Coordinates of C-alpha atoms and ligand atoms in Angstrom, one line a residue:
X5 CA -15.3 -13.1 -5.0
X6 CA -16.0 -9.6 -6.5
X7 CA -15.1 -6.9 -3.9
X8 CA -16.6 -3.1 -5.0
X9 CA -15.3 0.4 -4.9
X10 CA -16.2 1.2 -1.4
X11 CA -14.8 -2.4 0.3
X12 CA -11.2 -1.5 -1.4
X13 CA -11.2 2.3 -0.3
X14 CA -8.2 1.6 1.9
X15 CA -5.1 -0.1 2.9
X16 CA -6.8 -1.5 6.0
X17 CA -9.8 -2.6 4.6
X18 CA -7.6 -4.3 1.5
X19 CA -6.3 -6.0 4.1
X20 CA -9.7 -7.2 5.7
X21 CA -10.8 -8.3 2.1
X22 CA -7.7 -10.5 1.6
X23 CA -8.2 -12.1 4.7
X24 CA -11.6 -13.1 3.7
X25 CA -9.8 -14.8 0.6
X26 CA -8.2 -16.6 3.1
X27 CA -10.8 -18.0 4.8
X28 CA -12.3 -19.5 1.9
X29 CA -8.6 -20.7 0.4
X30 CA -9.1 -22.8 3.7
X31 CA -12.2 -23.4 3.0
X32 CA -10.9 -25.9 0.5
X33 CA -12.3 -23.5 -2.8
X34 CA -9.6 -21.9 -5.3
X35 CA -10.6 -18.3 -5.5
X36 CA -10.6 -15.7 -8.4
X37 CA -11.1 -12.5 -6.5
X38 CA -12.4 -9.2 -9.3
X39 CA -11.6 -5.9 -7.7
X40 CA -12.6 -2.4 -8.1
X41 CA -11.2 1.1 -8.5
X42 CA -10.5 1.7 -5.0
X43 CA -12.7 4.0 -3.7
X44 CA -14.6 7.0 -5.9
X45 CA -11.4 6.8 -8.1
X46 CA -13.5 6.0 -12.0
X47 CA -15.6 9.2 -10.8
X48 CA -12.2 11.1 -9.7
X49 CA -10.9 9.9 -13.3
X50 CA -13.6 10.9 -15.2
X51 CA -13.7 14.2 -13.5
X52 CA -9.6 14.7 -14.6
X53 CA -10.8 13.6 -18.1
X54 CA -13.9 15.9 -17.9
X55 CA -11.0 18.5 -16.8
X56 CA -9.0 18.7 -20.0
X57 CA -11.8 18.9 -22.4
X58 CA -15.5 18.2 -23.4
X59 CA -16.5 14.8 -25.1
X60 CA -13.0 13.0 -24.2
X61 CA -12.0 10.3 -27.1
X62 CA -12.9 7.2 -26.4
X63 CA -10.2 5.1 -26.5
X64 CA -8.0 7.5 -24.2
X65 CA -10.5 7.0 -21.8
X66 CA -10.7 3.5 -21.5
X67 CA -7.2 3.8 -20.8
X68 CA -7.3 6.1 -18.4
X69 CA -10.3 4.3 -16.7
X70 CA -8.8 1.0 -17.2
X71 CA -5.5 2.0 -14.6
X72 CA -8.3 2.6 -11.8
X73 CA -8.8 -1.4 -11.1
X74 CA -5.3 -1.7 -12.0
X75 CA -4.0 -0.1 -8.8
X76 CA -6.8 -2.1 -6.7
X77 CA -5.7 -5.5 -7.9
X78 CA -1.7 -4.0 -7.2
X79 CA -2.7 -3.4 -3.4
X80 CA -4.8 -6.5 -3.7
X81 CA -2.1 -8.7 -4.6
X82 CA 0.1 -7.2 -2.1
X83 CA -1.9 -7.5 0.8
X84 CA -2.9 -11.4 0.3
X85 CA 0.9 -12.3 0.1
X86 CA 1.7 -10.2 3.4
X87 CA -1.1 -12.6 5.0
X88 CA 0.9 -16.0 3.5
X89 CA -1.4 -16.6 0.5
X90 CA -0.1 -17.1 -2.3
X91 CA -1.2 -14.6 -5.4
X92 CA -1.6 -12.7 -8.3
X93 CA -2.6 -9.7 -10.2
X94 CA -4.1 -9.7 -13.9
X95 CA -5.5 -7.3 -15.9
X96 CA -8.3 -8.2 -18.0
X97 CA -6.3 -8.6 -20.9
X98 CA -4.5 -10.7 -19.2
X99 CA -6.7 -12.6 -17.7
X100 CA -7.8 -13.3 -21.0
X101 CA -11.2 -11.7 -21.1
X102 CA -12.1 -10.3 -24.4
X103 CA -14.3 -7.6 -25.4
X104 CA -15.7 -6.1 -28.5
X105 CA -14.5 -2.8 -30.1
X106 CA -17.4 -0.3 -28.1
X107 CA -15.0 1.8 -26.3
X108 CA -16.6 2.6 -22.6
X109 CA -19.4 0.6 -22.9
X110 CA -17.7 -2.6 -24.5
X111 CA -19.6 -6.4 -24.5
X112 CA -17.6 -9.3 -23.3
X113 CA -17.0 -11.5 -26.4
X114 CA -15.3 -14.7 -24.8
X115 CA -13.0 -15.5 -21.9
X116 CA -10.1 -17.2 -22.6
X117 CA -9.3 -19.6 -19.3
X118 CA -5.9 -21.1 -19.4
X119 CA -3.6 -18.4 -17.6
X120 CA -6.3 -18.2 -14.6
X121 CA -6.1 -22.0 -14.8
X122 CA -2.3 -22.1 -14.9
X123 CA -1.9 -19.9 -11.8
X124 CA -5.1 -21.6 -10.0
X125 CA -3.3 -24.8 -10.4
X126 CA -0.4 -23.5 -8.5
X127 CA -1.9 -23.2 -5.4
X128 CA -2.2 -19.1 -6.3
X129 CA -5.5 -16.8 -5.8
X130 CA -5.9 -15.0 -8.9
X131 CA -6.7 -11.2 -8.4
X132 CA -8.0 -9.9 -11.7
X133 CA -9.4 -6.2 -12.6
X134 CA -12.7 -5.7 -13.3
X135 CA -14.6 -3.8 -15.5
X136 CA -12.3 -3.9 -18.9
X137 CA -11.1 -6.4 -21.4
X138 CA -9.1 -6.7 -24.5
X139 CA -10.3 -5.7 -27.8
X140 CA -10.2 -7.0 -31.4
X141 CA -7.5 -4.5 -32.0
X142 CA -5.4 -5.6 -28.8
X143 CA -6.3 -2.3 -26.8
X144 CA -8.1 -2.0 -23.3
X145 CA -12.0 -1.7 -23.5
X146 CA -13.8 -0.8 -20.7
X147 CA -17.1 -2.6 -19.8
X148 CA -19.3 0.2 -18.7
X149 CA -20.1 1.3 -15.1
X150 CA -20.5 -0.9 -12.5
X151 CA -19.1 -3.0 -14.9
X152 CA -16.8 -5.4 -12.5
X153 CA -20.0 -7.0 -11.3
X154 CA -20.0 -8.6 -14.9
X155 CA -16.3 -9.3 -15.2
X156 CA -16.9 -11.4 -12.1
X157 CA -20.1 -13.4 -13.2
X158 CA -18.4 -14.0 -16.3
X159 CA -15.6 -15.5 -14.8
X160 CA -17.6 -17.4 -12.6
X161 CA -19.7 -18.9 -15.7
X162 CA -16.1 -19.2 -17.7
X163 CA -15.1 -21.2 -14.6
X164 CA -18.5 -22.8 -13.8
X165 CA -18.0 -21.9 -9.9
X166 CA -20.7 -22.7 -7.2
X167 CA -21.3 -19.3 -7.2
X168 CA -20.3 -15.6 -7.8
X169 CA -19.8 -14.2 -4.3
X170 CA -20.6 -10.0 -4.4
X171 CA -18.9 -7.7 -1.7
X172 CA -20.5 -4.6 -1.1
X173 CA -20.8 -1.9 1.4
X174 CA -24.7 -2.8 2.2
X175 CA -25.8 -6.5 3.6
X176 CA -27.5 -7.6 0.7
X177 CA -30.6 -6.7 -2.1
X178 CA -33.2 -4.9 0.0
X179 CA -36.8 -3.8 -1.1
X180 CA -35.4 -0.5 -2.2
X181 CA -32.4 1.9 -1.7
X182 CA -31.4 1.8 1.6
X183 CA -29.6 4.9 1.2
X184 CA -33.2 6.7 0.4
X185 CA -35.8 4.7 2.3
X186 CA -35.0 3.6 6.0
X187 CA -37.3 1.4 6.2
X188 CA -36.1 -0.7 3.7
X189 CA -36.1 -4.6 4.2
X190 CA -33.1 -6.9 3.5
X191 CA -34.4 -9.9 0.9
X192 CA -33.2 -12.8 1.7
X193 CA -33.6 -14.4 -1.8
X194 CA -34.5 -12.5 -5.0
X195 CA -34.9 -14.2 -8.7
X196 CA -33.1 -13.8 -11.6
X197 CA -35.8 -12.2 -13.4
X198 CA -37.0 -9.7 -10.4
X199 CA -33.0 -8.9 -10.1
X200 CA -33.0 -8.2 -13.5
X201 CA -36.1 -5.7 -13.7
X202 CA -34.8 -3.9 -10.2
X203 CA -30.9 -3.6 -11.8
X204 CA -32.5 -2.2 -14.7
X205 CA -35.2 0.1 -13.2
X206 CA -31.9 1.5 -11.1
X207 CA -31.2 -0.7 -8.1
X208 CA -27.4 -0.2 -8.3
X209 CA -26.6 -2.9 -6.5
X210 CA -25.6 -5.2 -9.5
X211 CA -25.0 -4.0 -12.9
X212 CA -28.2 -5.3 -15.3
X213 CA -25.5 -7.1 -17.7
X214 CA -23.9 -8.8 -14.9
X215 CA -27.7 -10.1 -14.3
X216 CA -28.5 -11.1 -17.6
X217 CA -24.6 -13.3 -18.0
X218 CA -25.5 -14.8 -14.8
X219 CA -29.4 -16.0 -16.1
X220 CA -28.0 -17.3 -19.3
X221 CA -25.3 -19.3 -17.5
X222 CA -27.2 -19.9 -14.7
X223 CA -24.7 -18.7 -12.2
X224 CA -26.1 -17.7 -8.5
X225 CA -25.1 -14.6 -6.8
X226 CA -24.8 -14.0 -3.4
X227 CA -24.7 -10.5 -2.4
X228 CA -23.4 -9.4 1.4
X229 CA -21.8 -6.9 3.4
X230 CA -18.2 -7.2 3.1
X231 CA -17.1 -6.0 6.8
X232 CA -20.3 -7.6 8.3
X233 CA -21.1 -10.9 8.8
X234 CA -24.6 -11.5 7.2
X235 CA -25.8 -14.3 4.9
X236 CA -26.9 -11.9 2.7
X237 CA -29.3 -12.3 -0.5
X238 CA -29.3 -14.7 -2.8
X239 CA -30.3 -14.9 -6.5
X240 CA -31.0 -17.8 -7.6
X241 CA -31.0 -19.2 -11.2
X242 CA -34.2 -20.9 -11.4
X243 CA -37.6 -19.9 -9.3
X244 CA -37.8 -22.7 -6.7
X245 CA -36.3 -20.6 -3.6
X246 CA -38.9 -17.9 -5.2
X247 CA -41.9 -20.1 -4.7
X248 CA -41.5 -21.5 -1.0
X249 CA -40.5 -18.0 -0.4
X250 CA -44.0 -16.7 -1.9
X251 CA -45.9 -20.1 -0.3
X252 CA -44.6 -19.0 3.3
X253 CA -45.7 -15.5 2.9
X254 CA -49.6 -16.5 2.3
X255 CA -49.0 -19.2 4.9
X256 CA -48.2 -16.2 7.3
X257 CA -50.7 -14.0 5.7
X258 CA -53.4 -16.7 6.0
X259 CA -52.3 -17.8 9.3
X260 CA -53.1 -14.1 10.2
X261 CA -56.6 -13.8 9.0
X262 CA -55.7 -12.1 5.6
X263 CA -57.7 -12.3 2.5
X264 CA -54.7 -13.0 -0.3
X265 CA -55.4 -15.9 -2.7
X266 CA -52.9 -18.2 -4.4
X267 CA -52.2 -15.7 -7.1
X268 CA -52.3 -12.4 -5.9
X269 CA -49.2 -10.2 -6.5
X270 CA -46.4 -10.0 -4.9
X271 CA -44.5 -7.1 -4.7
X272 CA -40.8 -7.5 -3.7
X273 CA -39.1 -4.1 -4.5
X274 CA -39.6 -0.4 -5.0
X275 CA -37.0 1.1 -7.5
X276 CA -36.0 4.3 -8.9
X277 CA -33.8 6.5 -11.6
X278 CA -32.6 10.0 -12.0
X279 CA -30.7 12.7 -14.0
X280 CA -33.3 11.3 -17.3
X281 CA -34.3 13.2 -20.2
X282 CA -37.4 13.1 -22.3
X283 CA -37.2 13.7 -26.2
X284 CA -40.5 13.9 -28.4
X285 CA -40.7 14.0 -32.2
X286 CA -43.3 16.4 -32.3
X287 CA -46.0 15.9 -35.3
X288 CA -44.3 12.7 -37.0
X289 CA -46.7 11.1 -40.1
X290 CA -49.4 9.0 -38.8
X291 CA -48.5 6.0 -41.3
X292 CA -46.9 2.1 -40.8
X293 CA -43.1 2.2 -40.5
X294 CA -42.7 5.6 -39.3
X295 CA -41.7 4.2 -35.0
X296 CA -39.8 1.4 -37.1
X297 CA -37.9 3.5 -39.0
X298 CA -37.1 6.2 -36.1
X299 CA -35.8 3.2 -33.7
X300 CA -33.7 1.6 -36.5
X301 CA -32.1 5.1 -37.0
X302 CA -31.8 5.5 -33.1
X303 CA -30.2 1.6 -33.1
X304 CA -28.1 2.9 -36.0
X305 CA -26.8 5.6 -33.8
X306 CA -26.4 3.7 -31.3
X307 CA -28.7 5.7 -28.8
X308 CA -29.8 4.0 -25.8
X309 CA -33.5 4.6 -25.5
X310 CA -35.4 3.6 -22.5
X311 CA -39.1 4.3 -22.5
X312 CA -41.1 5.1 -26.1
X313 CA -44.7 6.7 -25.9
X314 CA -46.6 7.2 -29.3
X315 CA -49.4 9.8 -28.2
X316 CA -51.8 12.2 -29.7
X317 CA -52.8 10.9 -32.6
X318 CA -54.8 13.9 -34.7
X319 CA -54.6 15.9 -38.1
X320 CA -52.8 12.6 -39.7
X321 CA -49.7 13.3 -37.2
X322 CA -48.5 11.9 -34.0
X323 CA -46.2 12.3 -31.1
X324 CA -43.5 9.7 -30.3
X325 CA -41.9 10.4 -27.0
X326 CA -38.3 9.0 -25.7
X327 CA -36.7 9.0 -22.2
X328 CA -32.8 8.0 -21.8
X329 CA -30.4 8.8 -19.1
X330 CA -29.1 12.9 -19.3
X331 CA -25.4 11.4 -19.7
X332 CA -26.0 9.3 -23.0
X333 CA -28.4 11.8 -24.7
X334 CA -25.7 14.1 -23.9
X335 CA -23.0 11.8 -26.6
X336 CA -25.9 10.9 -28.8
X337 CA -27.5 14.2 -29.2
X338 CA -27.1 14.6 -32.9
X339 CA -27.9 11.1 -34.0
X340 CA -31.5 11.6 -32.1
X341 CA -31.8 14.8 -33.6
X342 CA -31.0 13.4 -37.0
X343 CA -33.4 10.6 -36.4
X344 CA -36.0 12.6 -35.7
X345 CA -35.8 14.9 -39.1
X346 CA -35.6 11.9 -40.7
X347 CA -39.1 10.5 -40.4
X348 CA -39.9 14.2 -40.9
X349 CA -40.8 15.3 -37.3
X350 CA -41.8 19.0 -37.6
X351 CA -40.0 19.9 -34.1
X352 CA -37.6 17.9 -31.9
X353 CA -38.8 18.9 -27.7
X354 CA -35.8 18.2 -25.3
X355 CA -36.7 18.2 -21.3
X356 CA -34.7 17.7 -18.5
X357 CA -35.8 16.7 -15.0
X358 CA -37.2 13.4 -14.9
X359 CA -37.0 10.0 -13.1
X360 CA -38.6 6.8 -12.9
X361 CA -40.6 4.7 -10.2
X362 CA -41.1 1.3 -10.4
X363 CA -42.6 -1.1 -9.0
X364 CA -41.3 -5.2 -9.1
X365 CA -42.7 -8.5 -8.5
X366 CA -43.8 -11.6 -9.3
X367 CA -47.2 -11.8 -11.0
X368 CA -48.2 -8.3 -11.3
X369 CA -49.8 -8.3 -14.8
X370 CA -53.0 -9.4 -14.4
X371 CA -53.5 -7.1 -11.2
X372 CA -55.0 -4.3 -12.4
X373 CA -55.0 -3.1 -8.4
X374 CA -51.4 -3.0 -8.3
X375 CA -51.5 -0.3 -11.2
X376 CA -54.3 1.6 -9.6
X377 CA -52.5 1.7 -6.0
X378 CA -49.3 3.0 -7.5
X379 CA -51.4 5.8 -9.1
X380 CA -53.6 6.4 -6.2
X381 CA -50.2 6.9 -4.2
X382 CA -48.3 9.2 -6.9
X383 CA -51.9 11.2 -7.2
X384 CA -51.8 12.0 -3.2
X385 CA -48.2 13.2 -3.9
X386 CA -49.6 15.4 -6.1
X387 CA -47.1 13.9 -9.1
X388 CA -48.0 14.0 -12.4
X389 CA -47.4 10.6 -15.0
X390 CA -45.6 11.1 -17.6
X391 CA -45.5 8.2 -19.2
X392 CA -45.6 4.3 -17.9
X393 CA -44.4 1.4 -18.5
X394 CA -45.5 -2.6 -17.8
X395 CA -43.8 -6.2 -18.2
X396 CA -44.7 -9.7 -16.6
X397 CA -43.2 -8.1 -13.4
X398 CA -42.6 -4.4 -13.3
X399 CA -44.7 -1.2 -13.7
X400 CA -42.2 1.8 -14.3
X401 CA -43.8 5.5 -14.1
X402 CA -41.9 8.5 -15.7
X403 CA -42.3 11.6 -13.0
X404 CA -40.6 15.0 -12.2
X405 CA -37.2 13.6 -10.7
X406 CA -37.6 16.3 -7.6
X407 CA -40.6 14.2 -6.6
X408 CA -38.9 10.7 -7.1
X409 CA -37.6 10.0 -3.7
X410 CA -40.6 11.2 -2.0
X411 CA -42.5 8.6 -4.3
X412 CA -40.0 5.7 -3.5
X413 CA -40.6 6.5 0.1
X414 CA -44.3 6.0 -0.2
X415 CA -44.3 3.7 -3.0
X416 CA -42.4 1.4 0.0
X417 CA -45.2 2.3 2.1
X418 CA -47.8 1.1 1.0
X419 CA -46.3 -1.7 -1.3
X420 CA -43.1 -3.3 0.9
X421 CA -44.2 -3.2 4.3
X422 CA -45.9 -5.3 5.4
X423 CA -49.4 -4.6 6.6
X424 CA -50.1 -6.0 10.8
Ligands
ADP502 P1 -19.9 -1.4 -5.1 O1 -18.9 -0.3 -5.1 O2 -19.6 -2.4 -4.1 O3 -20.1 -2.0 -6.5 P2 -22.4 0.1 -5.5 O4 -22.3 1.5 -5.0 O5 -22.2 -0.1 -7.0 O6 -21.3 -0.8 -4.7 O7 -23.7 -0.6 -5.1 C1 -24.1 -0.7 -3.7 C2 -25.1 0.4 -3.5 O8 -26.3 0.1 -4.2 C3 -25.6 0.5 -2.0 O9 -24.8 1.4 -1.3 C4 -27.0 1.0 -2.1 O10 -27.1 2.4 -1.7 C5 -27.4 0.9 -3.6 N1 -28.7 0.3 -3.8 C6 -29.6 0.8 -4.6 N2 -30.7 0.0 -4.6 C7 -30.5 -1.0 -3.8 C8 -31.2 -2.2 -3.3 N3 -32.5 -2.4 -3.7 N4 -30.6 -3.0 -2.4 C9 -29.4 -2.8 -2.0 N5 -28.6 -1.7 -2.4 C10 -29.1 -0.8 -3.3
LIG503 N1 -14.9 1.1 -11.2 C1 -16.0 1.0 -12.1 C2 -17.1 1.9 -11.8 O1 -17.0 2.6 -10.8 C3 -16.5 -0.5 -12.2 C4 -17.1 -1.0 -10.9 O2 -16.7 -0.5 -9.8 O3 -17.9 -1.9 -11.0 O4 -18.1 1.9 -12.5
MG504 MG1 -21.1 -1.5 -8.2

C-alpha cells in the first residue's frame, strides 16, 4: 500500500491512512505500506537546497531529499501503533533496497527481503520510505521524482503480492488530468502498455519506471482515492480486462446505431507535458553516422532526450532537432553543447516554451484518421506543430506550451467523450 504526498499531509489524515492498514491487517493480508514526503515537503527541500546555491552536489542532495520520507514513515509508524497495530519504520536502506550509484535519479539494483520478512513474520506492518535506496558505496540514493510509486511496485514484485495498492488524492487514472480538463472520465481499467505511454507522455499519476517494474514483474496496480471510497482503476498485467473492455464499447456503440468496426481505434487518454525545451544542431553533415554519433555522445553525457527530428535536408547539411524537459537541459547543458560541436554543427539553437499533446490508445497506427483529427483540432486552435511523434499506441505533438492546456481541453473533446 503506497500512500503519496498529498494523503500524508497531516497528522489527521496519517491517522486515516493507518487505519486503512488496519482494515486490511484484518483483512487477513500482511501489509508493507511505502510512504511519501508529507505534503509538498521534496519541493520545500529542493527550494532550501536551491536557496544556498546553484547546481547543489549530488550526493548532499540525496541526503537532504532522502530525510523527507523519513519523517512520513516516523508519523507513520506512530500513528498505526496508537490504533493497536503493531509496526515499523525502515528506511530504504534498511529495508534492504538497493540502488545504483546515479545520485537523484538512481535505478533500483535488487531488493534484499529478509528484514521485511523478519518483521512481517512478527505479526508487524512494515512502513518503509519511498523513493531512495542504498548505493554501492553504502550512501542514500534517491530514485527520482515520484519515485515512491517504484519503491512500492518493487516491493510488491520482491514480495510477489496480489497487487500494489496506490493512494492518491484523485479516485483513479482518468482520460486526462482532472486538474486541467473537467470533463475528464475515471477509467475503470487501463493496460500496462497504455499506462506506460500516458506516465510517460506526463500523466503524473504513476511514475513511468514504476510502470515499466510492474510490466516486467507483472504486478497489477490498483490506483484509488485514499479518503474516498471508490474501486478505482486498475492496470492489469496482461490485455484480457483491455479486450472485454474494448468488446463492450462496440457492443454499446453498435447497439446504438454506430458505424465502428472490430478494429477501429480506440482512444483511452489525452495527455500532456510542460516547462520543455527544444535544441537543434543547426547545419550538421548530411552523411551515415552523424545522428549515431550525436546520441551516443548525448548517452555519454547522460542527457535525457525525448523527441529527435532530422529536417531540412539541403546543401549536403541537415538539421537534427531535440526536445527534453527545461530542468535536465538545465544540468546537461554543456554535454549537449559539446555533442553538438562534435559532429561539427555550425550553430547550436536553444528555445524555451514548449509542451507536448498526446494522444493514447489501443490500435492507433494504422489509423491514419486518428492523426488527421488531432491535427484538424490543433489547426482550429490556431497551434502550430513542431514536431510529432508515433508508436503502436500514442501520437505525441510538440506545441507552444501556452497553447497546451487549451489543446488537452479539446483534444478530450473530440477524442474522450463520447459521442450520443
Ligand atoms: P501522489 O502525491 O499521491 O503521488 P501525484 O501528485 O504524484 O500524487 O499524482 C496525482 C495527480 O496526478 C493528480 O492530482 C492529478 O492531477 C494528476 N494526473 C495527471 N494526469 C492524470 C490522469 N490521467 N489521471 C489521474 N490523475 C492524473
Ligand atoms: N517525495 C518524492 C517526490 O515528491 C517521491 C514521491 O512522492 O513519490 O517526488
Ligand atoms: Mg506521485
Amino acid at each position: 500500500m503506497k500512500f503519496g504526498g498529498t494523503s500524508v499531509a497531516d497528522a489527521d489524515k496519517i491517522r486515516r491512512c493507518a487505519e486503512r492498514v488496519l482494515r486490511r491487517r484484518r483483512q487477513g493480508y500482511g501489509v508493507i505500506a511505502v510512504v511519501s514526503a508529507p505534503g509538498e515537503m521534496t519541493d520545500d527541500l529542493l527550494e532550501l537546497a536551491q536557496g544556498v546555491g546553484e547546481n547543489p552536489d549530488a550526493r548532499e542532495m540525496d541526503v537532504l531529499l532522502a530525510t523527507g520520507e523519513q519523517i512520513g514513515i516516523a508519523l507513520f509508524s506512530m500513528a498505526l501503533k496508537r490504533v493497536g497495530q503493531e509496526a515499523i519504520s525502515l528506511t530504504g536502506p534498511q529495508a534492504g533496497i538497493y540502488a545504483d550509484s546515479s545520485h537523484t535519479q538512481a535505478r533500483i539494483l535488487k531488493i534484499q527481503t529478509g528484514r521485511i520478512r523478519e518483521e512481517l513474520g512478527r505479526g508487524r506492518a512494515v512502513v518503509v520510505a519511498g523513493f531512495q535506496g542504498l548505493n554501492p558505496r553504502q550512501e542514500v540514493a534517491t530514485l527520482g521524482r515520484g519515485g515512491s510509486d517504484l519503491t512500492a511496485v518493487a516491493l510488491a514484485a520482491a514480495f510477489r503480492a496480489k497487487f500494489c495498492e496506490i493512494f492518491t488524492d484523485v479516485k483513479g487514472v482518468y482520460t486526462a488530468d482532472p486538474r486541467v480538463v473537467s470533463q475528464a472520465r475515471l477509467l475503470r481499467s487501463v493496460s500496462q502498455e497504455e499506462m506506460l505511454e500516458m506516465a510517460a507522455s506526463g500523466a503524473q499519476v504513476l511514475q513511468t519506471r514504476a510502470v515499466e517494474v510492474a510490466r516486467k514483474f507483472r504486478v497489477p496496480i490498483l490506483v484509488r482515492a485514499t479518503f474516498q471510497n471508490h474501486p478505482g482503476t486498475w492496470i492489469y498485467p496482461d490485455r484480457t480486462d483491455r479486450n472485454q473492455r474494448v468488446g463492450r464499447f462496440f457492443l454499446r456503440r453498435r447497439r446504438a446505431g454506430k458505424e465502428e468496426t472490430m478494429e477501429e481505434a480506440v482512444i483511452s487518454a489525452v495527455t500532456w507535458t510542460q516547462d520543455l525545451v527544444k535544441i537543434t544542431a543547426v547545419d550538421v553533415p548530411d552523411r551515415p553516422g552523424v545522428a549515431a554519433r550525436l546520441l551516443k555522445y548525448l548517452a555519454e553525457g547522460n542527457v535525457p532526450v525525448d523527441m529527435i527530428l532530422q529536417s531540412g535536408t539541403a546543401r549536403g547539411v541537415n538539421n537534427i532537432s531535440l526536445t527534453m524537459a527545461r530542468q535536465d537541459f538545465e544540468k546537461t547543458k554543456g554535454s549537449v553543447q559539446a555533442a553538438a560541436r562534435r559532429v561539427s554543427a555550425k550553430r547550436v539553437l536553444c528555445e524555451e516554451g514548449f509542451g507536448k499533446v498526446s494522444v493514447v490508445g489501443m490500435g492507433m497506427r494504422q489509423h491514419a484518421w486518428v492523426a488527421a483529427r488531432m491535427f484538424e483540432v490543433l489547426a482550429k486552435l490556431k497551434v502550430n506543430i513542431e514536431m510529432i511523434a508515433t508508436s503502436e499506441i500514442r501520437l505525441s505533438c510538440i506545441i507552444a506550451e501556452k497553447k497546451a492546456q487549451e489543446a488537452v481541453r479539446a483534444l478530450h473533446r473530440v477524442f474522450c467523450v463520447p459521442r450520443r
